[in-house]
PDB file of C-alpha atoms in Angstrom:
ATOM      1  CA  GLY A  20      39.335  28.697  37.072  1.00 85.00           C
ATOM      2  CA  ILE A  21      41.178  25.849  38.540  1.00 91.00           C
ATOM      3  CA  GLN A  22      42.397  23.217  36.138  1.00 94.00           C
ATOM      4  CA  VAL A  23      42.368  19.522  36.957  1.00 96.00           C
ATOM      5  CA  GLU A  24      44.145  16.910  34.825  1.00 97.00           C
ATOM      6  CA  GLN A  25      43.875  13.217  35.303  1.00 97.00           C
ATOM      7  CA  SER A  26      46.221  10.421  33.864  1.00 98.00           C
ATOM      8  CA  PRO A  27      46.158   8.051  32.256  1.00 97.00           C
ATOM      9  CA  PRO A  28      42.888   8.683  30.373  1.00 96.00           C
ATOM     10  CA  ASP A  29      42.438   4.903  29.904  1.00 97.00           C
ATOM     11  CA  LEU A  30      43.891   1.868  31.776  1.00 97.00           C
ATOM     12  CA  ILE A  31      43.413  -1.811  31.057  1.00 97.00           C
ATOM     13  CA  LEU A  32      44.533  -4.378  33.677  1.00 96.00           C
ATOM     14  CA  GLN A  33      44.390  -8.011  34.390  1.00 97.00           C
ATOM     15  CA  GLU A  34      42.786  -9.045  37.632  1.00 97.00           C
ATOM     16  CA  GLY A  35      45.356  -8.918  40.346  1.00 97.00           C
ATOM     17  CA  ALA A  36      47.502  -6.204  38.946  1.00 98.00           C
ATOM     18  CA  ASN A  37      48.151  -2.973  40.864  1.00 97.00           C
ATOM     19  CA  SER A  38      47.643   0.579  39.310  1.00 97.00           C
ATOM     20  CA  THR A  39      48.309   4.196  40.059  1.00 98.00           C
ATOM     21  CA  LEU A  40      45.982   7.040  38.964  1.00 98.00           C
ATOM     22  CA  ARG A  41      47.188  10.648  39.053  1.00 98.00           C
ATOM     23  CA  CYS A  42      45.509  13.992  39.408  1.00 98.00           C
ATOM     24  CA  ASN A  43      47.296  17.315  38.943  1.00 98.00           C
ATOM     25  CA  PHE A  44      45.587  20.568  39.878  1.00 97.00           C
ATOM     26  CA  SER A  45      46.577  24.111  39.111  1.00 96.00           C
ATOM     27  CA  ASP A  46      45.811  26.003  42.348  1.00 94.00           C
ATOM     28  CA  SER A  47      45.539  25.621  46.128  1.00 93.00           C
ATOM     29  CA  VAL A  48      42.665  23.620  47.233  1.00 92.00           C
ATOM     30  CA  ASN A  49      40.792  22.942  50.418  1.00 87.00           C
ATOM     31  CA  ASN A  50      38.834  19.904  49.036  1.00 90.00           C
ATOM     32  CA  LEU A  51      40.012  16.992  46.994  1.00 95.00           C
ATOM     33  CA  GLN A  52      37.687  14.079  46.556  1.00 95.00           C
ATOM     34  CA  TRP A  53      38.277  10.732  44.568  1.00 97.00           C
ATOM     35  CA  PHE A  54      35.099   9.095  43.098  1.00 96.00           C
ATOM     36  CA  HIS A  55      34.435   5.830  41.477  1.00 96.00           C
ATOM     37  CA  GLN A  56      31.597   5.984  38.834  1.00 94.00           C
ATOM     38  CA  ASN A  57      30.390   2.413  38.445  1.00 89.00           C
ATOM     39  CA  PRO A  58      29.038   0.916  35.062  1.00 87.00           C
ATOM     40  CA  TRP A  59      25.505   1.882  36.384  1.00 87.00           C
ATOM     41  CA  GLY A  60      26.485   5.631  36.628  1.00 89.00           C
ATOM     42  CA  GLN A  61      26.447   5.925  40.372  1.00 89.00           C
ATOM     43  CA  LEU A  62      29.190   8.096  41.878  1.00 91.00           C
ATOM     44  CA  ILE A  63      30.714   6.575  44.907  1.00 91.00           C
ATOM     45  CA  ASN A  64      32.903   8.461  47.356  1.00 91.00           C
ATOM     46  CA  LEU A  65      36.263   7.007  47.719  1.00 95.00           C
ATOM     47  CA  PHE A  66      38.365   9.504  49.598  1.00 95.00           C
ATOM     48  CA  TYR A  67      38.063  12.974  50.865  1.00 94.00           C
ATOM     49  CA  ILE A  68      41.833  13.849  50.896  1.00 96.00           C
ATOM     50  CA  PRO A  69      42.890  17.606  50.587  1.00 93.00           C
ATOM     51  CA  SER A  70      46.165  16.470  52.015  1.00 95.00           C
ATOM     52  CA  GLY A  71      48.048  13.338  53.576  1.00 97.00           C
ATOM     53  CA  THR A  72      47.449   9.727  52.998  1.00 98.00           C
ATOM     54  CA  LYS A  73      44.472   7.540  53.560  1.00 97.00           C
ATOM     55  CA  GLN A  74      43.912   3.831  53.071  1.00 97.00           C
ATOM     56  CA  ASN A  75      40.599   1.875  52.679  1.00 96.00           C
ATOM     57  CA  GLY A  76      41.143  -1.770  51.963  1.00 97.00           C
ATOM     58  CA  ARG A  77      42.844  -2.355  48.666  1.00 97.00           C
ATOM     59  CA  LEU A  78      42.639   1.433  47.866  1.00 98.00           C
ATOM     60  CA  SER A  79      44.710   4.228  49.114  1.00 98.00           C
ATOM     61  CA  ALA A  80      45.248   7.754  48.260  1.00 98.00           C
ATOM     62  CA  THR A  81      48.032  10.415  48.748  1.00 98.00           C
ATOM     63  CA  THR A  82      47.675  14.136  48.202  1.00 98.00           C
ATOM     64  CA  VAL A  83      50.723  16.417  48.183  1.00 97.00           C
ATOM     65  CA  ALA A  84      49.037  19.770  48.388  1.00 95.00           C
ATOM     66  CA  THR A  85      52.185  21.775  48.127  1.00 95.00           C
ATOM     67  CA  GLU A  86      53.088  20.132  44.841  1.00 97.00           C
ATOM     68  CA  ARG A  87      49.499  20.113  43.595  1.00 97.00           C
ATOM     69  CA  TYR A  88      48.800  16.489  42.904  1.00 98.00           C
ATOM     70  CA  SER A  89      47.058  13.353  44.218  1.00 98.00           C
ATOM     71  CA  LEU A  90      47.449   9.758  43.628  1.00 98.00           C
ATOM     72  CA  LEU A  91      45.090   6.960  43.819  1.00 98.00           C
ATOM     73  CA  TYR A  92      46.515   3.403  44.247  1.00 98.00           C
ATOM     74  CA  ILE A  93      44.546   0.278  43.565  1.00 98.00           C
ATOM     75  CA  SER A  94      46.120  -2.986  44.587  1.00 97.00           C
ATOM     76  CA  SER A  95      45.145  -6.502  43.561  1.00 97.00           C
ATOM     77  CA  SER A  96      42.513  -5.121  41.146  1.00 97.00           C
ATOM     78  CA  GLN A  97      39.251  -6.919  40.745  1.00 97.00           C
ATOM     79  CA  THR A  98      36.689  -6.816  37.936  1.00 96.00           C
ATOM     80  CA  THR A  99      34.352  -4.835  40.206  1.00 95.00           C
ATOM     81  CA  ASP A 100      36.956  -2.095  40.216  1.00 96.00           C
ATOM     82  CA  SER A 101      36.072  -1.341  36.474  1.00 96.00           C
ATOM     83  CA  GLY A 102      34.547   2.092  35.767  1.00 95.00           C
ATOM     84  CA  VAL A 103      35.534   5.704  35.700  1.00 95.00           C
ATOM     85  CA  TYR A 104      37.615   7.256  38.509  1.00 97.00           C
ATOM     86  CA  PHE A 105      37.279  11.143  38.939  1.00 97.00           C
ATOM     87  CA  CYS A 106      39.269  13.405  40.956  1.00 97.00           C
ATOM     88  CA  ALA A 107      37.305  16.613  42.055  1.00 95.00           C
ATOM     89  CA  VAL A 108      38.855  19.689  43.670  1.00 94.00           C
ATOM     90  CA  GLU A 109      37.410  22.818  45.414  1.00 90.00           C
ATOM     91  CA  ARG A 110      39.780  25.698  45.045  1.00 89.00           C
ATOM     92  CA  ALA A 111      40.750  27.449  48.208  1.00 86.00           C
ATOM     93  CA  GLY A 112      39.240  30.871  48.637  1.00 78.00           C
ATOM     94  CA  GLY A 113      35.768  32.304  49.474  1.00 66.00           C
ATOM     95  CA  THR A 114      34.365  32.626  45.880  1.00 66.00           C
ATOM     96  CA  SER A 115      34.868  28.993  45.141  1.00 66.00           C
ATOM     97  CA  TYR A 116      33.068  27.626  48.256  1.00 72.00           C
ATOM     98  CA  GLY A 117      31.493  24.336  47.620  1.00 77.00           C
ATOM     99  CA  LYS A 118      32.225  24.416  43.847  1.00 85.00           C
ATOM    100  CA  LEU A 119      33.884  21.189  42.741  1.00 90.00           C
ATOM    101  CA  THR A 120      35.898  21.090  39.415  1.00 92.00           C
ATOM    102  CA  PHE A 121      36.158  17.588  38.112  1.00 94.00           C
ATOM    103  CA  GLY A 122      38.898  16.129  36.011  1.00 95.00           C
ATOM    104  CA  GLN A 123      38.079  14.277  32.858  1.00 94.00           C
ATOM    105  CA  GLY A 124      38.464  10.926  34.550  1.00 95.00           C
ATOM    106  CA  THR A 125      40.463   7.766  34.061  1.00 97.00           C
ATOM    107  CA  ILE A 126      38.536   4.753  32.479  1.00 96.00           C
ATOM    108  CA  LEU A 127      39.596   1.664  34.106  1.00 97.00           C
ATOM    109  CA  THR A 128      38.897  -1.772  32.728  1.00 97.00           C
ATOM    110  CA  VAL A 129      39.887  -4.895  34.704  1.00 97.00           C
ATOM    111  CA  HIS A 130      39.797  -8.171  32.767  1.00 96.00           C
ATOM    112  CA  PRO A 131      39.361 -11.505  34.531  1.00 95.00           C
TER     113      PRO A 131
ATOM    114  CA  ASN B   4      19.390   8.139  56.342  1.00 76.00           C
ATOM    115  CA  ALA B   5      18.480   7.758  52.785  1.00 80.00           C
ATOM    116  CA  GLY B   6      21.238  10.381  51.913  1.00 93.00           C
ATOM    117  CA  VAL B   7      20.692  12.227  48.643  1.00 96.00           C
ATOM    118  CA  THR B   8      17.729  11.148  46.493  1.00 97.00           C
ATOM    119  CA  GLN B   9      16.800  12.070  43.070  1.00 97.00           C
ATOM    120  CA  THR B  10      13.751  11.608  40.995  1.00 97.00           C
ATOM    121  CA  PRO B  11      13.047  10.563  38.334  1.00 97.00           C
ATOM    122  CA  LYS B  12      15.768   8.106  37.414  1.00 96.00           C
ATOM    123  CA  PHE B  13      15.042   8.528  33.653  1.00 96.00           C
ATOM    124  CA  GLN B  14      13.120  11.021  31.638  1.00 97.00           C
ATOM    125  CA  VAL B  15      12.575  11.631  27.923  1.00 97.00           C
ATOM    126  CA  LEU B  16      11.302  15.052  26.784  1.00 97.00           C
ATOM    127  CA  LYS B  17      10.463  16.676  23.525  1.00 97.00           C
ATOM    128  CA  THR B  18      12.170  19.939  22.644  1.00 98.00           C
ATOM    129  CA  GLY B  19      10.332  22.839  24.335  1.00 97.00           C
ATOM    130  CA  GLN B  20       8.742  20.822  27.103  1.00 97.00           C
ATOM    131  CA  SER B  21       9.237  21.793  30.692  1.00 96.00           C
ATOM    132  CA  MET B  22       9.947  19.654  33.707  1.00 96.00           C
ATOM    133  CA  THR B  23      11.437  19.627  37.195  1.00 98.00           C
ATOM    134  CA  LEU B  24      14.096  17.340  38.440  1.00 98.00           C
ATOM    135  CA  GLN B  25      13.656  16.620  42.179  1.00 98.00           C
ATOM    136  CA  CYS B  26      16.479  16.345  44.649  1.00 98.00           C
ATOM    137  CA  ALA B  27      16.109  15.817  48.438  1.00 97.00           C
ATOM    138  CA  GLN B  28      18.559  15.003  51.328  1.00 97.00           C
ATOM    139  CA  ASP B  29      17.840  13.981  54.941  1.00 94.00           C
ATOM    140  CA  MET B  30      21.187  14.851  56.354  1.00 93.00           C
ATOM    141  CA  ASN B  31      20.287  18.534  57.271  1.00 93.00           C
ATOM    142  CA  HIS B  32      23.067  19.711  54.877  1.00 94.00           C
ATOM    143  CA  GLU B  33      22.957  23.512  54.269  1.00 93.00           C
ATOM    144  CA  TYR B  34      24.819  23.353  50.912  1.00 93.00           C
ATOM    145  CA  MET B  35      23.197  21.550  47.832  1.00 95.00           C
ATOM    146  CA  SER B  36      24.207  21.821  44.232  1.00 96.00           C
ATOM    147  CA  TRP B  37      23.409  20.513  40.711  1.00 97.00           C
ATOM    148  CA  TYR B  38      25.828  19.119  38.224  1.00 97.00           C
ATOM    149  CA  ARG B  39      25.577  17.801  34.727  1.00 97.00           C
ATOM    150  CA  GLN B  40      27.721  15.050  33.143  1.00 96.00           C
ATOM    151  CA  ASP B  41      27.974  14.919  29.432  1.00 93.00           C
ATOM    152  CA  PRO B  42      29.480  11.805  27.619  1.00 85.00           C
ATOM    153  CA  GLY B  43      33.193  11.323  28.196  1.00 78.00           C
ATOM    154  CA  MET B  44      33.394  14.302  30.494  1.00 79.00           C
ATOM    155  CA  GLY B  45      33.540  15.031  34.222  1.00 85.00           C
ATOM    156  CA  LEU B  46      30.673  16.844  35.967  1.00 93.00           C
ATOM    157  CA  ARG B  47      29.983  20.556  35.623  1.00 94.00           C
ATOM    158  CA  LEU B  48      28.307  22.706  38.169  1.00 94.00           C
ATOM    159  CA  ILE B  49      24.956  24.254  37.050  1.00 96.00           C
ATOM    160  CA  HIS B  50      23.612  25.987  40.180  1.00 96.00           C
ATOM    161  CA  TYR B  51      24.186  25.732  43.949  1.00 94.00           C
ATOM    162  CA  SER B  52      22.584  26.874  47.185  1.00 94.00           C
ATOM    163  CA  VAL B  53      24.127  27.607  50.654  1.00 91.00           C
ATOM    164  CA  GLY B  54      20.814  27.489  52.335  1.00 92.00           C
ATOM    165  CA  ALA B  55      17.071  28.056  52.193  1.00 92.00           C
ATOM    166  CA  GLY B  56      16.367  31.114  50.140  1.00 93.00           C
ATOM    167  CA  ILE B  57      19.838  31.553  48.796  1.00 93.00           C
ATOM    168  CA  THR B  58      20.836  30.289  45.277  1.00 94.00           C
ATOM    169  CA  ASP B  59      23.649  31.089  42.921  1.00 92.00           C
ATOM    170  CA  GLN B  60      24.957  30.152  39.422  1.00 93.00           C
ATOM    171  CA  GLY B  61      27.619  27.797  38.604  1.00 92.00           C
ATOM    172  CA  GLU B  62      29.575  27.198  35.476  1.00 90.00           C
ATOM    173  CA  VAL B  63      26.714  26.223  33.077  1.00 94.00           C
ATOM    174  CA  PRO B  64      23.569  27.796  34.461  1.00 96.00           C
ATOM    175  CA  ASN B  65      21.865  28.829  31.126  1.00 95.00           C
ATOM    176  CA  GLY B  66      18.452  27.076  30.509  1.00 96.00           C
ATOM    177  CA  TYR B  67      18.025  26.060  34.250  1.00 97.00           C
ATOM    178  CA  ASN B  68      16.305  27.577  37.241  1.00 97.00           C
ATOM    179  CA  VAL B  69      16.470  26.629  40.873  1.00 97.00           C
ATOM    180  CA  SER B  70      14.762  27.637  44.111  1.00 95.00           C
ATOM    181  CA  ARG B  71      15.405  26.560  47.690  1.00 96.00           C
ATOM    182  CA  SER B  72      12.427  26.919  49.927  1.00 96.00           C
ATOM    183  CA  THR B  73      13.424  24.318  52.466  1.00 96.00           C
ATOM    184  CA  THR B  74      16.707  22.868  53.647  1.00 95.00           C
ATOM    185  CA  GLU B  75      15.771  19.382  52.462  1.00 96.00           C
ATOM    186  CA  ASP B  76      14.801  20.015  48.770  1.00 97.00           C
ATOM    187  CA  PHE B  77      16.527  21.663  45.835  1.00 98.00           C
ATOM    188  CA  PRO B  78      14.535  21.141  42.612  1.00 98.00           C
ATOM    189  CA  LEU B  79      16.037  21.926  39.104  1.00 98.00           C
ATOM    190  CA  ARG B  80      13.696  23.320  36.487  1.00 98.00           C
ATOM    191  CA  LEU B  81      14.102  23.178  32.755  1.00 96.00           C
ATOM    192  CA  LEU B  82      11.621  25.752  31.368  1.00 92.00           C
ATOM    193  CA  SER B  83      11.935  24.938  27.695  1.00 96.00           C
ATOM    194  CA  ALA B  84      14.020  21.759  27.204  1.00 97.00           C
ATOM    195  CA  ALA B  85      16.590  21.769  24.313  1.00 97.00           C
ATOM    196  CA  PRO B  86      18.552  18.658  22.810  1.00 97.00           C
ATOM    197  CA  SER B  87      21.690  20.303  24.158  1.00 96.00           C
ATOM    198  CA  GLN B  88      20.441  19.521  27.719  1.00 97.00           C
ATOM    199  CA  THR B  89      20.493  15.809  27.111  1.00 97.00           C
ATOM    200  CA  SER B  90      22.684  14.738  29.984  1.00 97.00           C
ATOM    201  CA  VAL B  91      22.937  12.908  33.210  1.00 96.00           C
ATOM    202  CA  TYR B  92      22.169  15.253  36.225  1.00 98.00           C
ATOM    203  CA  PHE B  93      23.481  14.809  39.725  1.00 97.00           C
ATOM    204  CA  CYS B  94      22.553  16.502  42.871  1.00 97.00           C
ATOM    205  CA  ALA B  95      24.979  16.888  45.678  1.00 96.00           C
ATOM    206  CA  SER B  96      24.871  18.025  49.404  1.00 95.00           C
ATOM    207  CA  ARG B  97      27.450  18.930  52.146  1.00 92.00           C
ATOM    208  CA  ARG B  98      27.304  20.265  55.537  1.00 91.00           C
ATOM    209  CA  LEU B  99      28.715  23.801  56.007  1.00 83.00           C
ATOM    210  CA  GLY B 100      32.164  23.710  57.403  1.00 81.00           C
ATOM    211  CA  VAL B 101      32.719  20.060  56.278  1.00 82.00           C
ATOM    212  CA  ASN B 102      34.179  19.944  52.807  1.00 76.00           C
ATOM    213  CA  GLU B 103      33.184  16.463  51.776  1.00 84.00           C
ATOM    214  CA  GLN B 104      30.242  16.291  49.210  1.00 88.00           C
ATOM    215  CA  PHE B 105      27.819  13.505  48.684  1.00 91.00           C
ATOM    216  CA  PHE B 106      26.091  12.788  45.427  1.00 93.00           C
ATOM    217  CA  GLY B 107      22.733  11.412  44.560  1.00 96.00           C
ATOM    218  CA  PRO B 108      22.234   8.428  42.041  1.00 95.00           C
ATOM    219  CA  GLY B 109      21.534  10.758  39.095  1.00 96.00           C
ATOM    220  CA  THR B 110      18.705  11.440  36.568  1.00 97.00           C
ATOM    221  CA  ARG B 111      19.292  10.453  32.904  1.00 96.00           C
ATOM    222  CA  LEU B 112      17.580  12.993  30.706  1.00 97.00           C
ATOM    223  CA  THR B 113      17.015  12.771  27.049  1.00 97.00           C
ATOM    224  CA  VAL B 114      15.559  15.687  24.947  1.00 97.00           C
ATOM    225  CA  LEU B 115      14.370  14.741  21.520  1.00 97.00           C
TER     226      LEU B 115
END
């Protein structure tokens, strides 16, 4: 199956700092999503971004599908950004329809 | 729209007991799926369905049964719970032809 690797595994920031999270994947994809899992366990959709660049407030994401990676940028981090960030992909091809493969996640801690 | 809803939020079972985790969505999404999340890991696909009457296995299906009698509901059954099934369970849905998936709030299950 498709492999998804996220880095770094852990990240500790001071409030106000910027950060970049990376997701590498091993095959062509037709779906890539970034999620934030908050301390209460909820999975929050951040971006649906199989290719290109999107921005939503302090967060932005870029996926370079031809080079099989995606980046999530967090600017001016806040304590509420703490949690686990997951990248999930759906491999291109009929047999993988709808099947998301998740990375191991990046644990982000933002200190005040 | 309520989106994807799951009940119960928390459940404790004894080994050998059976139970059903409920999942419902009101977005008329054809595709629904179940994932489990173990500590320190990303989510893994258990079962999925592309429409009423159609189900198939994911990555970790053993010990779980599903059925899909309506578009709205996709229950997950544990016939004889085992401690290895202690996990957080997430239900997800998507519309066919649209790749973005939406997740429910999760059910935290402990099997003693």
